[in-house]
mmCIF file of C-alpha atoms and ligand atoms in Angstrom:
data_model
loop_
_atom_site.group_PDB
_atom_site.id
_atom_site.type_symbol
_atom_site.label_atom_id
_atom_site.label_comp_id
_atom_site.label_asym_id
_atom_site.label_seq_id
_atom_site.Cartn_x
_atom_site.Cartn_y
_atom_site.Cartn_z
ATOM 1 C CA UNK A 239 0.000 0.000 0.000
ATOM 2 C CA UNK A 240 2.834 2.698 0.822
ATOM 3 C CA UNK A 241 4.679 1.468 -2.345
ATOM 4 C CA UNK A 242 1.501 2.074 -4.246
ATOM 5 C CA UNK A 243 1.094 5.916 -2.725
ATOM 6 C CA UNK A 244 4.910 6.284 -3.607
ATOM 7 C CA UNK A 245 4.432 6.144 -6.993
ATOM 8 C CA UNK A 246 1.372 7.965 -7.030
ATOM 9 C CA UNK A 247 3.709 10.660 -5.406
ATOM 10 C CA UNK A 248 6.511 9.743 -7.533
ATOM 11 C CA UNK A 249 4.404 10.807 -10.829
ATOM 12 C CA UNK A 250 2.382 13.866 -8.976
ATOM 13 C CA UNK A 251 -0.425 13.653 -11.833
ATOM 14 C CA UNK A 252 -3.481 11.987 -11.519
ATOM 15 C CA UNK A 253 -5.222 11.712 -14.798
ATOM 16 C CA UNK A 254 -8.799 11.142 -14.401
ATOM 17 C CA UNK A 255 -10.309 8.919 -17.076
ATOM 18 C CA UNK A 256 -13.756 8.576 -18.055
ATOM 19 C CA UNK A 257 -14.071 5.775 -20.835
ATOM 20 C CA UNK A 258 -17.882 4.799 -22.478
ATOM 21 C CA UNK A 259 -16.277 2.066 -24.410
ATOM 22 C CA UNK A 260 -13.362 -0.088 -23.133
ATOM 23 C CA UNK A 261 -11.741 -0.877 -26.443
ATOM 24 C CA UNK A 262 -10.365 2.423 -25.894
ATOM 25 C CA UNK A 263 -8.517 1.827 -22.411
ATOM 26 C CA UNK A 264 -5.676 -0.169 -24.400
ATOM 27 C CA UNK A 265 -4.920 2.610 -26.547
ATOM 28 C CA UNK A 266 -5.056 5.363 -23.766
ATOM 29 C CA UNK A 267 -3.195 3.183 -21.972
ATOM 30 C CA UNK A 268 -0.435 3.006 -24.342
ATOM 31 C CA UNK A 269 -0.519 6.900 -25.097
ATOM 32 C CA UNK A 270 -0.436 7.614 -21.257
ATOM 33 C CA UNK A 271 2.466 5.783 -21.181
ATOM 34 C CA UNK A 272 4.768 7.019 -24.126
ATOM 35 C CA UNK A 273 3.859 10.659 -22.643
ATOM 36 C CA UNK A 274 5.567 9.532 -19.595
ATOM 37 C CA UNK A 275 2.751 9.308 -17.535
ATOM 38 C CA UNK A 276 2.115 5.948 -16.329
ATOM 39 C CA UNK A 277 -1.194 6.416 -14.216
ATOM 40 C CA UNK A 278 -4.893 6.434 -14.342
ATOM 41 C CA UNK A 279 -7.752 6.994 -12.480
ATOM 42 C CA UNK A 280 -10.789 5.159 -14.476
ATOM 43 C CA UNK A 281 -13.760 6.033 -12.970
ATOM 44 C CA UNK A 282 -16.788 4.113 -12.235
ATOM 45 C CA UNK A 283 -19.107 6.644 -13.801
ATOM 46 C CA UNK A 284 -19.253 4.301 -17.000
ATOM 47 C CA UNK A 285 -20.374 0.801 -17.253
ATOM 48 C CA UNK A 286 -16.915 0.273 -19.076
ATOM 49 C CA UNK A 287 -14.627 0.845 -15.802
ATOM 50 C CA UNK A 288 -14.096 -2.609 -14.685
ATOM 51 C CA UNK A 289 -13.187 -4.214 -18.168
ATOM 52 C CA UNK A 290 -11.076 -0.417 -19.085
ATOM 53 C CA UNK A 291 -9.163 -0.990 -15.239
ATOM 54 C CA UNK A 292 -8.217 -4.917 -16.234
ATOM 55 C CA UNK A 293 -6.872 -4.073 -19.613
ATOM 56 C CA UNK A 294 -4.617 -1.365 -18.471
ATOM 57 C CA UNK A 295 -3.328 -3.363 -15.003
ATOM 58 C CA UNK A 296 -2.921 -6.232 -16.654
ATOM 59 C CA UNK A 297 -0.038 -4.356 -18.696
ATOM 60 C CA UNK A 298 1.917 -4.060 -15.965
ATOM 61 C CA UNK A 299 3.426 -1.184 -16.944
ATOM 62 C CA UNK A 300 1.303 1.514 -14.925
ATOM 63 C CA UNK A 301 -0.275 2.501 -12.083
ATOM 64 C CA UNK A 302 -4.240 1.875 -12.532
ATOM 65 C CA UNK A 303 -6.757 3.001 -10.050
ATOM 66 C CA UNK A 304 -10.614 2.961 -9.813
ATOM 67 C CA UNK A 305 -12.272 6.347 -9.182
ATOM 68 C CA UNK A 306 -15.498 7.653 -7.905
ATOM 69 C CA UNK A 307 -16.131 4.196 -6.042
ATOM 70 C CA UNK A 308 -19.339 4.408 -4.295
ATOM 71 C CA UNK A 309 -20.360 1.115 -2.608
ATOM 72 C CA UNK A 310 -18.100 -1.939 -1.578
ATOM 73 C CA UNK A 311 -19.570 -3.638 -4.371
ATOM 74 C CA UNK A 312 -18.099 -1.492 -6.778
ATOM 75 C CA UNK A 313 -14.978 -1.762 -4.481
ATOM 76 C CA UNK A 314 -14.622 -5.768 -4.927
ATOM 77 C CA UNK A 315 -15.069 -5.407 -8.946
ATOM 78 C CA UNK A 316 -12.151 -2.573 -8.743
ATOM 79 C CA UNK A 317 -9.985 -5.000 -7.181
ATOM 80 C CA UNK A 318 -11.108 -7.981 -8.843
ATOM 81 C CA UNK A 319 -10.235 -6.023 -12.004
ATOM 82 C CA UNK A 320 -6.736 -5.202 -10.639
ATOM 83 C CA UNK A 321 -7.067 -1.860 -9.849
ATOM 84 C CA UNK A 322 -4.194 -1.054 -7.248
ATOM 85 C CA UNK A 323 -5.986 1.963 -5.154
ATOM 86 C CA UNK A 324 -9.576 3.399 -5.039
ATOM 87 C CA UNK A 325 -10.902 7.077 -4.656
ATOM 88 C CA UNK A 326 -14.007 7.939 -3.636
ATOM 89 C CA UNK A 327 -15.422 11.248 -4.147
ATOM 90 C CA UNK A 328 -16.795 11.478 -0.273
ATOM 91 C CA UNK A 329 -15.504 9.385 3.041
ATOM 92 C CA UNK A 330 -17.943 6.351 3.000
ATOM 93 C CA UNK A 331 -17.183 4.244 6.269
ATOM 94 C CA UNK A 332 -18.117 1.167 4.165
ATOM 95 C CA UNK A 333 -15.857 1.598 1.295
ATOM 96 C CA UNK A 334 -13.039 2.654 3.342
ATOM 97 C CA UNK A 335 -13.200 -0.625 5.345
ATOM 98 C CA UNK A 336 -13.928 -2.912 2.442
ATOM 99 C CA UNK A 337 -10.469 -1.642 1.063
ATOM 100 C CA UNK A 338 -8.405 -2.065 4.371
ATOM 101 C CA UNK A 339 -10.561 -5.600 3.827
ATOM 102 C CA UNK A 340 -8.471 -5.901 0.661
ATOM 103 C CA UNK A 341 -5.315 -4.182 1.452
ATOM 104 C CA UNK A 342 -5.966 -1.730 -1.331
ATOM 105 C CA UNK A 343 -4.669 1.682 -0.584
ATOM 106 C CA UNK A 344 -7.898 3.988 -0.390
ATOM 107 C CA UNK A 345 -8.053 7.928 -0.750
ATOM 108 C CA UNK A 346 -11.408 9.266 0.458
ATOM 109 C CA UNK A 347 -12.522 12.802 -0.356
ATOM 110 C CA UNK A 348 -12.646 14.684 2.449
ATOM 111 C CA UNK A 349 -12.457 18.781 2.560
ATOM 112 C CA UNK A 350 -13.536 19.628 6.200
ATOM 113 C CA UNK A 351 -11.500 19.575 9.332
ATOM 114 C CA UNK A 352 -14.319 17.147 10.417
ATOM 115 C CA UNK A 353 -13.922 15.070 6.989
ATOM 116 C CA UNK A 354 -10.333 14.889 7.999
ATOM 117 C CA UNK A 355 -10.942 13.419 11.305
ATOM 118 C CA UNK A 356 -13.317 11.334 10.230
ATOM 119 C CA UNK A 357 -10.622 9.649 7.984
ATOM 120 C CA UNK A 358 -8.042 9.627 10.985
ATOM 121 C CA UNK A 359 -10.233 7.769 12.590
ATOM 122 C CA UNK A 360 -10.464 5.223 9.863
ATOM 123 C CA UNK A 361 -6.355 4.722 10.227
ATOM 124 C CA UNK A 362 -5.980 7.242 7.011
ATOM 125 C CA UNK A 363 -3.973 10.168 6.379
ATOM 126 C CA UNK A 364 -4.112 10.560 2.460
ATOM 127 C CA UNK A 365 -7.043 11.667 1.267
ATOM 128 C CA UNK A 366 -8.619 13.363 -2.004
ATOM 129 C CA UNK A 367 -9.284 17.158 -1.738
ATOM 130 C CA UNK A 368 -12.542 17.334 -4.240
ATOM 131 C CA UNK A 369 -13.680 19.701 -5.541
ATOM 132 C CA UNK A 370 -10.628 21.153 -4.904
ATOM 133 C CA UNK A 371 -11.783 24.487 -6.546
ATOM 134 C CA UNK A 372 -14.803 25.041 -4.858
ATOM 135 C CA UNK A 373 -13.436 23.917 -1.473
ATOM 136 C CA UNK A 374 -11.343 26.798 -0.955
ATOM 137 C CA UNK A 375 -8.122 25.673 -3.562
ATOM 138 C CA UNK A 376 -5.082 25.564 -2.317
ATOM 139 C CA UNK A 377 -5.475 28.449 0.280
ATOM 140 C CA UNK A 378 -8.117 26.068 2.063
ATOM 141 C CA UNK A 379 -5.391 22.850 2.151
ATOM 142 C CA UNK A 380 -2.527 25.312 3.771
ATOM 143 C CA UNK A 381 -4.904 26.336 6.146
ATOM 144 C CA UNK A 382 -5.768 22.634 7.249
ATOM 145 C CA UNK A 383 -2.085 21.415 7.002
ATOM 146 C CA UNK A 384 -1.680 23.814 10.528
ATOM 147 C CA UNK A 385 -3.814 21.518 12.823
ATOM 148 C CA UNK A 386 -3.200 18.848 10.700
ATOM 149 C CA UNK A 387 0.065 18.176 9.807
ATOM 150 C CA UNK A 388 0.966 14.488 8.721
ATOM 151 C CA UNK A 389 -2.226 14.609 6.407
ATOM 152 C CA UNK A 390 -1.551 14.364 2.712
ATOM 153 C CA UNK A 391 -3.834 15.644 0.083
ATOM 154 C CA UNK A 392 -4.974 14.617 -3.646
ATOM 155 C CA UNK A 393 -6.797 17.728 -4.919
ATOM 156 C CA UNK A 394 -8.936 17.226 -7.767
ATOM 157 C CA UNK A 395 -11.631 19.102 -9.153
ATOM 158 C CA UNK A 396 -10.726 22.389 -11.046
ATOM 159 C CA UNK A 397 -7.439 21.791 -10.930
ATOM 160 C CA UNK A 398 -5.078 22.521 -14.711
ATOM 161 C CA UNK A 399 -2.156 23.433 -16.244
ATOM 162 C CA UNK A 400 -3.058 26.897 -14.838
ATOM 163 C CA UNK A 401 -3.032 26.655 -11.771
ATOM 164 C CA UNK A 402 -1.702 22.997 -10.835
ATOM 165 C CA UNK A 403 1.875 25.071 -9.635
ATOM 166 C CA UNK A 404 -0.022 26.751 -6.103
ATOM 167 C CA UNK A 405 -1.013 22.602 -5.424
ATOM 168 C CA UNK A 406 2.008 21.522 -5.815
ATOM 169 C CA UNK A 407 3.752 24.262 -4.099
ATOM 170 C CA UNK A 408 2.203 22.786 -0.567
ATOM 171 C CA UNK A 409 4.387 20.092 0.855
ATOM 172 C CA UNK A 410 1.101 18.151 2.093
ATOM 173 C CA UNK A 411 0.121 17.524 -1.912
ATOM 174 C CA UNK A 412 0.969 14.107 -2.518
ATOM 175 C CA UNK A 413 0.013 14.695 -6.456
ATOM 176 C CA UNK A 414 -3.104 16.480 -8.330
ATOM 177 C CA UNK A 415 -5.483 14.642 -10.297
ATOM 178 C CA UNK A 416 -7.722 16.013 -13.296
ATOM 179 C CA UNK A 417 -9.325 15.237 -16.225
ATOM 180 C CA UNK A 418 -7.727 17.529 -18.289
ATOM 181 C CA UNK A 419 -4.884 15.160 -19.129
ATOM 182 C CA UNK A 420 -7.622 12.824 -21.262
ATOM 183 C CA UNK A 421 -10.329 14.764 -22.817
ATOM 184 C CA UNK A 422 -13.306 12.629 -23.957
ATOM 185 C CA UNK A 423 -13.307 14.210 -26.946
ATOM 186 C CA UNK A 424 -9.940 12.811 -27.566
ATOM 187 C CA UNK A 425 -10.770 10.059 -27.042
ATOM 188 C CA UNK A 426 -13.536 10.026 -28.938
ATOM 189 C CA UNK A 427 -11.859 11.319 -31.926
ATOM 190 C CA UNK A 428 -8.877 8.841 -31.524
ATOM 191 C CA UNK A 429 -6.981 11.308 -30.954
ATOM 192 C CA UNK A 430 -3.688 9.502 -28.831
ATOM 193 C CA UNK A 431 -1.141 11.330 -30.039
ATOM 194 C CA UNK A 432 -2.360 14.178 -28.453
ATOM 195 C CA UNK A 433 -3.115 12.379 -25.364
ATOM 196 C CA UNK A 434 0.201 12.101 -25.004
ATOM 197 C CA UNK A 435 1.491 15.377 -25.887
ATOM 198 C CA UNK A 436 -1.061 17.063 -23.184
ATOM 199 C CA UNK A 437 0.171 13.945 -20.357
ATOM 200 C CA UNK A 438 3.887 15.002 -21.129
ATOM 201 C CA UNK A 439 2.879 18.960 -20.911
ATOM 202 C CA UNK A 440 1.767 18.102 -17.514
ATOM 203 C CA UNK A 441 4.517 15.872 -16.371
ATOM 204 C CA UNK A 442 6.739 18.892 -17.648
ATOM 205 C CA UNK A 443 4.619 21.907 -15.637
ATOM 206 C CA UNK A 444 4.271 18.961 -12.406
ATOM 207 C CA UNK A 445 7.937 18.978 -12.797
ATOM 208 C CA UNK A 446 8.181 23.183 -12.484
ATOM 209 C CA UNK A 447 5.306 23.155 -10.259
ATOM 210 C CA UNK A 448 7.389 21.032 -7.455
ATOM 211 C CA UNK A 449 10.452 23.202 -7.943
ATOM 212 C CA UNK A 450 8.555 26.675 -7.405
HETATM 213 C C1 3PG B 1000 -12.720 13.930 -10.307
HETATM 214 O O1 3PG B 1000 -13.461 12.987 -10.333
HETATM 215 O O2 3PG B 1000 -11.697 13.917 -9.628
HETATM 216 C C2 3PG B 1000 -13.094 15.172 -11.040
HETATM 217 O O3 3PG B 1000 -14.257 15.033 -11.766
HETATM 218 C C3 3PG B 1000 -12.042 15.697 -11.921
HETATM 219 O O4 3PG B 1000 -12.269 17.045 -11.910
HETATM 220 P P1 3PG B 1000 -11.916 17.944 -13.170
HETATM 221 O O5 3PG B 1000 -12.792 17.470 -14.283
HETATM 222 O O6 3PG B 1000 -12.220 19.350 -12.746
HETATM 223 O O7 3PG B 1000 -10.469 17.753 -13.473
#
């Protein structure tokens, strides 16, 4: 599990993937990679997630996690699937125990000083920050790094190319995630060339953004 969140440090980028069809998780996969950006989030918001997470783990050559898990059912089909952590958009008791249950590392969303206990409590301190840009940005994580310092954050939500630099510039960001990094209509189009252009833009500016 803390190999797992080392690498999701190591890469600092989170793209979040939406897929309708899972033909095109292969693909992605592959232009993900050659952009130097070996990660994905696929979220359960399409009926495609489970078969778009197994393709891309069973690569083996990136890190593949399952996103806006709701229920512990959706949590066993993640992990049955290979998916190697889980988000959830909210802290859900249930599907933060079914992943201890698993061993799965699990990053809740929580943007409240009472979110944030709530996940201490649950033996966590890595958790998403979403909506990151409606829940005070960056300012709002500073703020809660004072009384709670050890806590590591994943904001998501309104976070870009723009503005990913005042994340990344707080030593409590693990990494930022975003959908940015693969447009549907990119996908749509077929577009994985510049999948991959846009993934190594960001791996450039996540470089920049650390050093500032
Ligand atoms: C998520 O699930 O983390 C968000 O939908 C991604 O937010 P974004 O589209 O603003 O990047």
């Amino acid at each position: 599990m803390s190999d797992t969140l080392s690498t999701l440090c190591a890469s600092r980028l989170v793209p979040v993937v939406v897929l309708d069809d899972a033909a095109d998780a292969q693909p992605l996969a592959a232009a993900l990679v050659a952009g130097n950006l070996p990660v994905a989030e696929v979220t359960f918001r399409t009926a495609a997630a489970a078969d778009a997470i197994r393709v891309m783990a069973d690569r083996g050559d990136m890190l593949v996690g399952a996103g806006t898990v709701l229920t512990s059912q959706q949590v066993d089909q993640a992990v049955d699937a290979g998916a190697s952590y889980i988000v959830s958009p909210g802290l859900s008791r249930a599907v933060v125990e079914r992943c201890q249950e698993h061993g799965v590392l699990v990053l809740p969303g929580a943007v409240t000083a009472t979110e944030i206990q709530a996940a201490l409590e649950l033996g966590l301190t890595t958790v998403k920050f979403f909506p990151a840009g409606t829940s005070g940005g960056a300012a709002a994580i500073a703020a809660l790094t004072e009384p709670f310092a050890g806590v590591r954050f994943v904001p998501t939500g309104g976070v870009g190319p723009k503005n990913l630099h005042e994340y990344l510039a707080i030593p409590a960001v693990a990494a930022v995630g975003g959908s940015w990094m693969v447009s549907k209509d990119l996908v749509r189009a077929g577009d994985f060339a510049q999948i991959t252009r846009i993934a190594a833009e960001g791996v450039a500016l996540a470089r920049q953004g650390a050093l500032a």
